[in-house]
Amino acid sequence: MTTIHTPRLILRDFAAHDAADLLAYLSNPIPSCFVDDKITSIDEALTKIAKRQKVGDYIAVCLKDSDKLIGEIFFIKEEPDTYSVGWNFNEHFHGKGYASESARAFIDFLFTEQDARRIYAYVEVDNTASQKLCERLGFRQEGHFVEFISFIKNADGTPKYEDTLQYAILKKEWIANNDAAS
């Protein structure tokens, strides 16, 4: 992947020296959709980093001044020109605009450098921070899937199904929004 620079951040491939920072936010994932990513040791973090390096569908989001890993953006390309995106950040860096800054830069990269036509994101109905981020980025809500997916179980062991929202933006909408902001 190409390294992307923003005023405060660097978006780059994961590196082995990110292990402690990755462990810091994946040892206690906040949104339930990241429960399957939970890790409990540096060795597990290194294994996860090696997989992310090999597959290449996760991007490390790091502070520009220190190269400290504070979160990640992930994506899936659906042929020919659609991408699904998402993000996960260390809770100690929430509320500082880092998710907006990095997601905006990455989405712009997908539209301008990867010739994406459409980008969408799934967000659980209780994850209001990600919903607001999608809206700040100019995404529109396209769907509300009732009892769509289960990441965790109820006390009795049955799956706990969550509602999921789908947000999306087209390249022409992204360009129009950014031209209007200029």
Short mmCIF file of C-alpha atoms in Angstrom, two decimals, residues 9-182:
data_model
loop_
_atom_site.label_atom_id
_atom_site.label_comp_id
_atom_site.label_asym_id
_atom_site.label_seq_id
_atom_site.Cartn_x
_atom_site.Cartn_y
_atom_site.Cartn_z
CA LEU A 9 -1.22 11.08 10.97
CA ILE A 10 0.52 8.49 8.83
CA LEU A 11 -1.46 5.64 7.29
CA ARG A 12 0.88 2.76 6.48
CA ASP A 13 1.30 -0.99 6.48
CA PHE A 14 1.49 -2.69 9.87
CA ALA A 15 4.97 -3.39 11.29
CA ALA A 16 6.19 -5.72 14.04
CA HIS A 17 6.96 -2.74 16.31
CA ASP A 18 3.19 -2.03 16.41
CA ALA A 19 2.52 -5.13 18.53
CA ALA A 20 2.22 -3.46 21.96
CA ASP A 21 -0.04 -0.71 20.61
CA LEU A 22 -2.22 -3.25 18.77
CA LEU A 23 -2.52 -5.28 21.97
CA ALA A 24 -3.57 -2.11 23.82
CA TYR A 25 -6.82 -1.78 21.88
CA LEU A 26 -7.52 -5.36 20.78
CA SER A 27 -7.17 -6.78 24.32
CA ASN A 28 -10.50 -5.17 25.21
CA PRO A 29 -12.46 -4.42 22.03
CA ILE A 30 -15.27 -1.93 22.68
CA PRO A 31 -17.69 -2.46 19.79
CA SER A 32 -18.90 -6.06 19.88
CA CYS A 33 -18.09 -6.46 16.18
CA PHE A 34 -14.40 -6.66 17.13
CA VAL A 35 -14.77 -9.45 19.71
CA ASP A 36 -13.35 -12.00 17.24
CA ASP A 37 -10.21 -9.83 16.95
CA LYS A 38 -9.53 -9.97 20.71
CA ILE A 39 -5.94 -10.80 21.62
CA THR A 40 -4.29 -11.28 25.01
CA SER A 41 -0.53 -11.34 24.36
CA ILE A 42 2.27 -9.77 22.35
CA ASP A 43 2.72 -13.09 20.52
CA GLU A 44 -0.92 -12.97 19.39
CA ALA A 45 -0.42 -9.33 18.32
CA LEU A 46 2.63 -10.32 16.25
CA THR A 47 0.66 -13.16 14.63
CA LYS A 48 -2.18 -10.76 13.80
CA ILE A 49 0.31 -8.23 12.36
CA ALA A 50 1.93 -10.91 10.19
CA LYS A 51 -1.49 -11.84 8.81
CA ARG A 52 -2.35 -8.19 8.15
CA GLN A 53 0.95 -7.72 6.34
CA LYS A 54 0.32 -10.78 4.16
CA VAL A 55 -3.32 -10.07 3.26
CA GLY A 56 -2.95 -6.29 3.06
CA ASP A 57 -6.54 -5.33 3.93
CA TYR A 58 -5.70 -3.45 7.16
CA ILE A 59 -3.92 -0.12 7.37
CA ALA A 60 -2.17 1.11 10.50
CA VAL A 61 -3.13 4.63 11.61
CA CYS A 62 -0.22 6.22 13.46
CA LEU A 63 0.59 9.57 15.00
CA LYS A 64 2.90 11.45 12.66
CA ASP A 65 5.21 12.81 15.36
CA SER A 66 5.89 9.47 17.09
CA ASP A 67 4.73 6.69 14.71
CA LYS A 68 2.59 5.36 17.59
CA LEU A 69 -0.20 3.06 16.37
CA ILE A 70 -3.57 4.45 17.51
CA GLY A 71 -5.96 2.47 15.33
CA GLU A 72 -6.65 0.91 11.99
CA ILE A 73 -8.72 1.15 8.86
CA PHE A 74 -9.74 -2.01 7.05
CA PHE A 75 -11.27 -2.60 3.66
CA ILE A 76 -12.55 -5.21 1.23
CA LYS A 77 -12.62 -4.65 -2.51
CA GLU A 78 -15.67 -5.97 -4.33
CA GLU A 79 -15.10 -6.15 -8.07
CA PRO A 80 -15.06 -4.13 -10.09
CA ASP A 81 -15.08 -0.81 -8.20
CA THR A 82 -16.79 -1.02 -4.80
CA TYR A 83 -15.12 -1.04 -1.39
CA SER A 84 -16.40 -1.87 2.07
CA VAL A 85 -14.52 0.07 4.77
CA GLY A 86 -14.35 0.18 8.54
CA TRP A 87 -12.19 1.42 11.39
CA ASN A 88 -11.18 0.59 14.92
CA PHE A 89 -9.32 2.96 17.26
CA ASN A 90 -7.76 2.77 20.68
CA GLU A 91 -10.32 4.32 23.05
CA HIS A 92 -7.62 6.60 24.54
CA PHE A 93 -7.54 8.44 21.21
CA HIS A 94 -11.31 8.82 20.74
CA GLY A 95 -12.76 12.31 20.41
CA LYS A 96 -9.65 13.90 18.92
CA GLY A 97 -10.69 13.77 15.25
CA TYR A 98 -8.16 11.08 14.30
CA ALA A 99 -10.79 8.70 12.90
CA SER A 100 -12.25 11.48 10.72
CA GLU A 101 -8.84 12.62 9.52
CA SER A 102 -7.63 9.14 8.63
CA ALA A 103 -10.91 7.89 7.14
CA ARG A 104 -11.25 11.04 5.00
CA ALA A 105 -7.71 10.58 3.65
CA PHE A 106 -8.19 6.87 2.99
CA ILE A 107 -11.56 7.32 1.28
CA ASP A 108 -10.09 10.07 -0.88
CA PHE A 109 -7.24 7.66 -1.75
CA LEU A 110 -9.75 4.97 -2.78
CA PHE A 111 -11.68 7.38 -5.01
CA THR A 112 -8.70 9.16 -6.57
CA GLU A 113 -5.97 6.49 -6.67
CA GLN A 114 -7.90 3.20 -6.76
CA ASP A 115 -10.74 4.46 -8.96
CA ALA A 116 -13.45 3.37 -6.54
CA ARG A 117 -16.97 4.20 -7.68
CA ARG A 118 -18.79 3.32 -4.43
CA ILE A 119 -17.72 2.93 -0.80
CA TYR A 120 -19.91 1.60 1.99
CA ALA A 121 -19.65 0.83 5.69
CA TYR A 122 -21.64 -1.34 8.08
CA VAL A 123 -22.18 0.15 11.55
CA GLU A 124 -23.98 -1.43 14.50
CA VAL A 125 -27.03 0.53 15.62
CA ASP A 126 -25.51 1.22 19.07
CA ASN A 127 -22.22 2.56 17.66
CA THR A 128 -23.26 6.19 17.41
CA ALA A 129 -19.67 7.45 17.11
CA SER A 130 -19.16 5.52 13.85
CA GLN A 131 -22.58 6.59 12.59
CA LYS A 132 -21.64 10.24 13.16
CA LEU A 133 -18.30 9.67 11.45
CA CYS A 134 -20.03 8.24 8.38
CA GLU A 135 -22.32 11.27 8.29
CA ARG A 136 -19.38 13.72 8.67
CA LEU A 137 -17.71 11.99 5.74
CA GLY A 138 -20.80 12.60 3.59
CA PHE A 139 -22.08 9.01 3.60
CA ARG A 140 -25.83 8.53 3.48
CA GLN A 141 -27.68 5.84 5.39
CA GLU A 142 -28.96 3.28 2.90
CA GLY A 143 -30.25 0.50 5.04
CA HIS A 144 -31.21 -0.75 8.48
CA PHE A 145 -30.82 -4.50 8.84
CA VAL A 146 -32.83 -5.85 11.79
CA GLU A 147 -31.19 -8.63 13.83
CA PHE A 148 -28.57 -8.79 11.08
CA ILE A 149 -25.58 -10.37 12.77
CA SER A 150 -24.40 -11.84 16.07
CA PHE A 151 -20.95 -11.23 17.53
CA ILE A 152 -21.68 -12.16 21.14
CA LYS A 153 -24.01 -14.46 23.09
CA ASN A 154 -26.78 -13.79 25.58
CA ALA A 155 -26.43 -15.04 29.17
CA ASP A 156 -28.27 -18.25 28.19
CA GLY A 157 -25.75 -18.96 25.38
CA THR A 158 -28.02 -18.05 22.48
CA PRO A 159 -26.75 -15.60 19.86
CA LYS A 160 -27.39 -11.93 20.58
CA TYR A 161 -28.40 -10.45 17.24
CA GLU A 162 -27.66 -6.80 16.53
CA ASP A 163 -29.22 -4.34 14.16
CA THR A 164 -26.78 -2.95 11.60
CA LEU A 165 -26.93 0.20 9.53
CA GLN A 166 -25.39 0.54 6.09
CA TYR A 167 -23.91 3.85 4.95
CA ALA A 168 -22.55 4.57 1.47
CA ILE A 169 -21.15 7.27 -0.77
CA LEU A 170 -20.53 7.41 -4.51
CA LYS A 171 -17.45 8.96 -6.09
CA LYS A 172 -19.56 11.69 -7.72
CA GLU A 173 -21.04 12.56 -4.30
CA TRP A 174 -17.56 12.65 -2.73
CA ILE A 175 -16.30 14.99 -5.44
CA ALA A 176 -19.38 17.25 -5.15
CA ASN A 177 -19.07 17.39 -1.34
CA ASN A 178 -15.36 18.21 -1.48
CA ASP A 179 -15.80 20.80 -4.26
CA ALA A 180 -18.50 22.50 -2.17
CA ALA A 181 -16.21 22.53 0.88
CA SER A 182 -13.34 24.15 -1.06
#
